[in-house]
Short mmCIF file of C-alpha atoms in Angstrom, two decimals:
data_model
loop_
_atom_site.label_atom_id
_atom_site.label_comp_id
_atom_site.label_asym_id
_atom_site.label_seq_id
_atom_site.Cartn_x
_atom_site.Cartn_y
_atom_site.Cartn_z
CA UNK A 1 -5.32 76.86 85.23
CA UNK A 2 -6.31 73.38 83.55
CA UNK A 3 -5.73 70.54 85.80
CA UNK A 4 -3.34 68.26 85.51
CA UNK A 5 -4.95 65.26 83.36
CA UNK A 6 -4.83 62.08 85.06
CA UNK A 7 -3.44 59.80 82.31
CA UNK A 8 -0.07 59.69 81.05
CA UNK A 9 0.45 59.21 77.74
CA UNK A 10 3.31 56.50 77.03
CA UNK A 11 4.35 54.47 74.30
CA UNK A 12 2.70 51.35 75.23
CA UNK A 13 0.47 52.48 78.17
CA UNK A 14 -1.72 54.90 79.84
CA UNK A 15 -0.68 55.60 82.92
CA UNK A 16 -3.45 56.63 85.39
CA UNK A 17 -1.98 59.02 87.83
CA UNK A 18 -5.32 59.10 89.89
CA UNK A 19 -2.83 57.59 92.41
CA UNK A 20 0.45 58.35 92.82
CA UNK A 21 2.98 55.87 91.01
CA UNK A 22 6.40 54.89 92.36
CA UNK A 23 9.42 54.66 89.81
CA UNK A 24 11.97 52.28 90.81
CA UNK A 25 15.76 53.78 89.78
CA UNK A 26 17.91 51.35 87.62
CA UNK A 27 21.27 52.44 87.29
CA UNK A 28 23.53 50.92 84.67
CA UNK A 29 26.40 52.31 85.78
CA UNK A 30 29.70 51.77 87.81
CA UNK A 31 29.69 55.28 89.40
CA UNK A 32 26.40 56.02 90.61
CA UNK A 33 26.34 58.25 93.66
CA UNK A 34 23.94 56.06 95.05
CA UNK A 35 24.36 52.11 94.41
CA UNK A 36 28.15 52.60 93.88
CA UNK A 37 27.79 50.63 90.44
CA UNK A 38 26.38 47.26 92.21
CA UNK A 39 24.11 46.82 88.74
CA UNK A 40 26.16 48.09 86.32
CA UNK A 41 26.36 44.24 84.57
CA UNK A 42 23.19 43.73 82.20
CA UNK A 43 22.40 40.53 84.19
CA UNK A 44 22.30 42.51 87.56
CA UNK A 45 20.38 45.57 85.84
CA UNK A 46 18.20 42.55 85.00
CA UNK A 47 17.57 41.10 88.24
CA UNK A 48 17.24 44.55 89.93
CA UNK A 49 14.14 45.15 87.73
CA UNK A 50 12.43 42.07 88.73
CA UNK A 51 13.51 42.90 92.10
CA UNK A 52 11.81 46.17 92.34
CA UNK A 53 8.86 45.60 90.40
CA UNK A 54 8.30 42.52 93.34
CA UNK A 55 8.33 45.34 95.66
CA UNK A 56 6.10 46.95 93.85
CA UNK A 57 6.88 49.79 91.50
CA UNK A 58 4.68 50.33 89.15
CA UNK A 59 7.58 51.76 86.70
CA UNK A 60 11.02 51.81 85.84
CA UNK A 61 13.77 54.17 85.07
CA UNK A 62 16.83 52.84 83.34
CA UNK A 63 19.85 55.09 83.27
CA UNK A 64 23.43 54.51 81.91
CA UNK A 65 24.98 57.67 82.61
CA UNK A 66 25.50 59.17 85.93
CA UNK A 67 24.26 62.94 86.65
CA UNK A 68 25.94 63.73 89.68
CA UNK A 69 27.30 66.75 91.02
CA UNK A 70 30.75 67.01 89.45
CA UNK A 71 30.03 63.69 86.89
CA UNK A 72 32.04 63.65 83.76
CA UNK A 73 30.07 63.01 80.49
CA UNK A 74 29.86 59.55 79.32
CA UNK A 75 30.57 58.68 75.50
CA UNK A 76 27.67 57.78 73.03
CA UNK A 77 29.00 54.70 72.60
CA UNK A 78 29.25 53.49 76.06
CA UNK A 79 25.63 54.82 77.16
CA UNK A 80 24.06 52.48 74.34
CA UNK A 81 26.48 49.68 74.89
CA UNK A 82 25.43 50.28 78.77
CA UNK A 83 21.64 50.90 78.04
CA UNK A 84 20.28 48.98 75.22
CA UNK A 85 20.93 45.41 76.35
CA UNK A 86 18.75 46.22 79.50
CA UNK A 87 16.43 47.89 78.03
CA UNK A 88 16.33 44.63 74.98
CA UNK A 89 14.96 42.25 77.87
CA UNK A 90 13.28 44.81 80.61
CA UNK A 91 10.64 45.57 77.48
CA UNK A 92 9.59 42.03 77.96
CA UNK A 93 8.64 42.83 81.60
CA UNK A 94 5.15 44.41 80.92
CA UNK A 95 5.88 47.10 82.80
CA UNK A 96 6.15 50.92 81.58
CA UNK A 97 9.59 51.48 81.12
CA UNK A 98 11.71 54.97 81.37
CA UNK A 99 15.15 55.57 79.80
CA UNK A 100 17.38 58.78 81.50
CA UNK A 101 19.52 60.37 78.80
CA UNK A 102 19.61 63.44 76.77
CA UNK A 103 21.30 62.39 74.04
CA UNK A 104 18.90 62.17 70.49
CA UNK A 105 20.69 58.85 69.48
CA UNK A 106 20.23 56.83 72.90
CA UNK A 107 16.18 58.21 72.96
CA UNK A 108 15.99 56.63 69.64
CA UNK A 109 17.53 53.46 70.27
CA UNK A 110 15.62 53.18 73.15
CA UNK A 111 12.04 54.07 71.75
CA UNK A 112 13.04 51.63 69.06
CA UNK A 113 13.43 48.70 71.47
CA UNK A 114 9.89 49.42 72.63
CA UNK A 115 10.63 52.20 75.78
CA UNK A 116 7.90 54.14 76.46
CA UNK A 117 9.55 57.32 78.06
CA UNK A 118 12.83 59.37 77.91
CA UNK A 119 13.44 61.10 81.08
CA UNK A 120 15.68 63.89 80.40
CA UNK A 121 17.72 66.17 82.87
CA UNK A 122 18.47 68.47 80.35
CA UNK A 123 14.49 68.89 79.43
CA UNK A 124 15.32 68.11 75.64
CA UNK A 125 17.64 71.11 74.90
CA UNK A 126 20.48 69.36 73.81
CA UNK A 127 20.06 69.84 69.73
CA UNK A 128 17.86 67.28 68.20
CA UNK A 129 16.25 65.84 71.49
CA UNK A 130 13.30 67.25 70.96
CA UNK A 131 12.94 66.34 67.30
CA UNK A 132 13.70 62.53 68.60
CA UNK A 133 10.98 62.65 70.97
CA UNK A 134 8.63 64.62 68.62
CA UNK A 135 9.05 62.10 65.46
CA UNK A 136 7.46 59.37 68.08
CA UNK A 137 3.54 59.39 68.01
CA UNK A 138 2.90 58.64 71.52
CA UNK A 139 6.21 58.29 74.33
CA UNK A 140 6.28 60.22 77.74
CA UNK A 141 7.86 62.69 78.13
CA UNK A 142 9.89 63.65 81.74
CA UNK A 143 11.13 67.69 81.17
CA UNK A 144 13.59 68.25 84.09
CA UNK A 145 14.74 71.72 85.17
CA UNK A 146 18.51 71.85 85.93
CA UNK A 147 20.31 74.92 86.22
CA UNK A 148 23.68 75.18 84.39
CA UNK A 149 25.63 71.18 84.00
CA UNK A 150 25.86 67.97 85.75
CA UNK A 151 29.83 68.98 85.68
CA UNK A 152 29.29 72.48 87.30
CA UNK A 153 25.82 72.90 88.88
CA UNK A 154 26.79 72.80 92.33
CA UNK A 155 29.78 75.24 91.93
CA UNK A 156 27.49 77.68 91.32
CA UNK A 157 24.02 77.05 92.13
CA UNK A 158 21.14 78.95 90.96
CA UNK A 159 20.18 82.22 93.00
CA UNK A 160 16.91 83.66 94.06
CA UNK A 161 13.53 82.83 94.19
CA UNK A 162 13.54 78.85 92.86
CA UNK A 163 10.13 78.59 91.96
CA UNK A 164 8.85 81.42 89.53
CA UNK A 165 12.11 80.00 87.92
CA UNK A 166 11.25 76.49 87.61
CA UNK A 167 7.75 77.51 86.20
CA UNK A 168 9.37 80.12 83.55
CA UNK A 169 11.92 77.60 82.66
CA UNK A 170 8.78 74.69 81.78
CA UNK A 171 6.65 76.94 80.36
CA UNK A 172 9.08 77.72 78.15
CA UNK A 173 10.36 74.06 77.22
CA UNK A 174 6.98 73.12 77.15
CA UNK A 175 6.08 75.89 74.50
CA UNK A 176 8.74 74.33 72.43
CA UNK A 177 7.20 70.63 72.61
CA UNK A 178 3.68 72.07 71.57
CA UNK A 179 5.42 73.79 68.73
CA UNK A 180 6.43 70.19 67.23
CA UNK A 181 2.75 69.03 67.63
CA UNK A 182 3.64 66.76 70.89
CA UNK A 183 0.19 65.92 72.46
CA UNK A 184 0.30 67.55 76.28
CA UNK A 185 -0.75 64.01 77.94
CA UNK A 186 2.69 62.56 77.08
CA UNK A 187 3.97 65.46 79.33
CA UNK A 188 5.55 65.29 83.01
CA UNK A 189 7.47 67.53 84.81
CA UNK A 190 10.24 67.74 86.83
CA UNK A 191 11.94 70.47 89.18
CA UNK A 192 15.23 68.54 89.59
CA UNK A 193 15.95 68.54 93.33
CA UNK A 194 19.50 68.66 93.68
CA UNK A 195 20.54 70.30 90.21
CA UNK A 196 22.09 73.55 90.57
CA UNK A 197 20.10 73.87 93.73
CA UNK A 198 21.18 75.09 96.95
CA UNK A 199 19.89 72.53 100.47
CA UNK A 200 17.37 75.82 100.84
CA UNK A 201 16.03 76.00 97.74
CA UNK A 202 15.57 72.22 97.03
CA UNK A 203 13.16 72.08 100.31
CA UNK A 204 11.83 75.54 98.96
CA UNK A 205 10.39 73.16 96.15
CA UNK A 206 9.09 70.79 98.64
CA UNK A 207 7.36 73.49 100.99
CA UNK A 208 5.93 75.34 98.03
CA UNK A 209 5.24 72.28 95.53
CA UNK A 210 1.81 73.13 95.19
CA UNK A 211 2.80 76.17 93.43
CA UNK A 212 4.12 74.01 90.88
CA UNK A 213 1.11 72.31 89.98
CA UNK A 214 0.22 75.98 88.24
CA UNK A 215 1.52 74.46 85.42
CA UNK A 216 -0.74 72.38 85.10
CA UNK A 217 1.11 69.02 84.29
CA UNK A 218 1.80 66.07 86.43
CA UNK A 219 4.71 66.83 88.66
CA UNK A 220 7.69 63.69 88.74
CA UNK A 221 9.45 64.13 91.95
CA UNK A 222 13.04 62.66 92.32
CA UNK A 223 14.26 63.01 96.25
CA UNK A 224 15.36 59.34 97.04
CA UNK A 225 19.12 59.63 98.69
CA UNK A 226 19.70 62.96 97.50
CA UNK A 227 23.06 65.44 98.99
CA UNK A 228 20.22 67.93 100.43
CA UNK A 229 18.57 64.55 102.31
CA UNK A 230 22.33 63.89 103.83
CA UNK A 231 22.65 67.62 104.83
CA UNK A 232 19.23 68.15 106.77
CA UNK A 233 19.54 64.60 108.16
CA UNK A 234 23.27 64.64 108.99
CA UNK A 235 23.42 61.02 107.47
CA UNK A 236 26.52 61.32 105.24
CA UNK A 237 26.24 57.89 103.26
CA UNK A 238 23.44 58.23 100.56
CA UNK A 239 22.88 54.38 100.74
CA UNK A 240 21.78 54.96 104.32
CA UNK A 241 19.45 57.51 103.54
CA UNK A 242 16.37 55.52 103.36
CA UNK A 243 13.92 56.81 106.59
CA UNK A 244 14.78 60.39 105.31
CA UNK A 245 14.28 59.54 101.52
CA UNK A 246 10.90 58.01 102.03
CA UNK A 247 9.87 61.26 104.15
CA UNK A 248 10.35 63.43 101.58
CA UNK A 249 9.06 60.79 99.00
CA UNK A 250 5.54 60.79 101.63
CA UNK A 251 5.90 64.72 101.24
CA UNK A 252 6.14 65.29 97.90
CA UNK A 253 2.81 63.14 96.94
CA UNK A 254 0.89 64.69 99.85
CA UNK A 255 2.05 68.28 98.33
CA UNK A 256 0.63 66.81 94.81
CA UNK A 257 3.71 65.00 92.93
CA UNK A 258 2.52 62.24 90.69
CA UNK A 259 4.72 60.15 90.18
CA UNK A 260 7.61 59.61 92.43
CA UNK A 261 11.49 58.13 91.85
CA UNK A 262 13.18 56.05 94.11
CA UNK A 263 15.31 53.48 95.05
CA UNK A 264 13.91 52.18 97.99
CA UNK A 265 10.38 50.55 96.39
CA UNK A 266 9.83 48.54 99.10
CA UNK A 267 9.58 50.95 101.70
CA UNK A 268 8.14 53.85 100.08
CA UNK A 269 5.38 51.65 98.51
CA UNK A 270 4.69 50.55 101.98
CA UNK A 271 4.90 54.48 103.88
CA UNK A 272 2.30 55.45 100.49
CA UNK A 273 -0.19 52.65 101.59
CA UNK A 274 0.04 54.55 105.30
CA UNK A 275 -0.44 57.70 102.98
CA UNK A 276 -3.57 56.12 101.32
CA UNK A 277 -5.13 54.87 104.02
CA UNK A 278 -5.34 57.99 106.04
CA UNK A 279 -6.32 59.79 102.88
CA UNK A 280 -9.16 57.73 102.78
CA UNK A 281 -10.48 57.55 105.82
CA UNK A 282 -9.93 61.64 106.17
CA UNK A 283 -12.98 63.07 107.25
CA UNK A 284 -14.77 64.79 104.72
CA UNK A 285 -15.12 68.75 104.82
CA UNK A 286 -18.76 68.70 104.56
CA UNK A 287 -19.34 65.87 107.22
CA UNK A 288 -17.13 67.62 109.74
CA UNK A 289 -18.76 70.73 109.05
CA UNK A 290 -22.24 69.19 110.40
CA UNK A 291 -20.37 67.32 112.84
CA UNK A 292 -19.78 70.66 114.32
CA UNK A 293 -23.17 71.78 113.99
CA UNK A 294 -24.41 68.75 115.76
CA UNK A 295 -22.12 68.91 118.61
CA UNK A 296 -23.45 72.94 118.40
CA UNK A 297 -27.17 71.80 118.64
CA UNK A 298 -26.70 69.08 121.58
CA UNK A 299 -24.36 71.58 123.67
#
């Protein structure tokens, strides 16, 4: 299986993904499951970017429609009205900047305003995402698996083995992409912990992550203050989630993720630099092996 290439292709940058990248969540919107709405105003969407990117993200991910469990859809209208005033002012920020929708007409207001990826829970199936994404010569691209609808996935969650599932399901929205001549570097991928998932099968994902790496693109993990965190954790507030979230955040690029999504930059920037460090002073297989044969010699 090809490897997963270490630069991500965006609309204004290459991302290197030799190290793992933390995306800092910006929600425009006054019911996220999350934030509770507390930078839903373009001025505080604003000032959370600068925020973040102080703590050191090295992306963000603008959304103006929530996706959780239960969520009703949000009209065109008020997603760009939400969205495109942020996005207007965070381009000036330097910084490589994601947009979370699935509707066609928001990715192409956004990529307009000079975005550089659409991150889309519904992996561009709703009609004329792809074609939106495809007509651009160079944006990223985040395909995330969700089984059945923001409005009903956790009524009925997705059964059996998760992760031959998550693979079919890229490899099969991926196949679509290549169709429409989209270059694989602009690819990510994402296996949507929490969507139509049950608490076993979203730390199925985690356990057997580097399964997903089979598909040979660079993975996007999303855990930060997620239901399943709550449940293991018995911490029932998802704004108080933030030791657990940063576990699993810790977890996911040990196991191989990429990139991943958060809200809590500061701290999981600072748990990744614990990460790095003992990553690089891990001894190497080769020197331990004639450690070993030292210690074998002298004994």
């Amino acid at each position: 299986m090809t490897m997963a290439p270490l630069i991500w292709q965006t609309a204004r940058f290459a991302i290197d993904l030799a190290q793992p990248r933390v995306m800092g969540i910006v929600n425009v919107t006054p019911d996220s499951f999350s934030d509770g709405g507390a930078h839903a105003s373009t001025a505080a969407a604003l000032q959370h970017c600068e925020q973040l990117l102080k703590e050191g993200a090295d992306m963000l991910d603008i959304g103006g429609e929530s996706t959780r469990p239960g969520s009703p859809a949000v009209p065109l209208d008020a997603e760009l009205a939400r969205v495109l005033p942020v996005v207007r002012e965070a381009v000036k920020l330097n910084v490589p900047l994601s947009v979370d929708t699935y509707k066609p007409e928001v990715m192409r207001a956004v990529l307009e305003l000079g975005a550089d990826v659409v991150n889309d829970v519904w992996a561009l199936r709703q009609p004329g995402a792809r074609e939106a994404v495809a007509a651009h010569p160079s944006c990223g691209i985040c395909l995330m698996h969700m089984h059945r609808d923001p409005q009903t996935m956790q009524t009925a969650p997705m059964q059996g083995d998760v992760v031959p599932e998550v693979l079919s399901f890229w490899a099969q929205q991926v196949a679509q992409l290549r169709l429409l001549k989209v270059d694989p570097s602009r690819i990510t991928l994402d296996p949507g912990i929490g969507f139509g998932k049950t608490v076993a099968q979203n730390f199925a994902l985690l356990a057997r992550q580097r399964e997903l790496l089979d598909a040979g693109y660079p993975l996007l993990l999303g855990w930060s203050r997620k239901s399943s965190i709550g449940t293991v954790s018995g911490i029932p507030a998802a704004a108080e989630r933030l030791v657990p979230s940063v576990m699993a955040a810790v977890l996911a690029v040990d196991r191989g993720a990429a990139i991943v999504r958060v809200h809590d930059v500061r701290d999981t920037v600072a748990a990744l630099a614990v990460w790095r460090a003992m990553k690089t002073e891990e001894p190497h297989p080769g020197r331990r092996a004639s450690n070993d044969q030292q210690q074998e010699q002298t004994s």
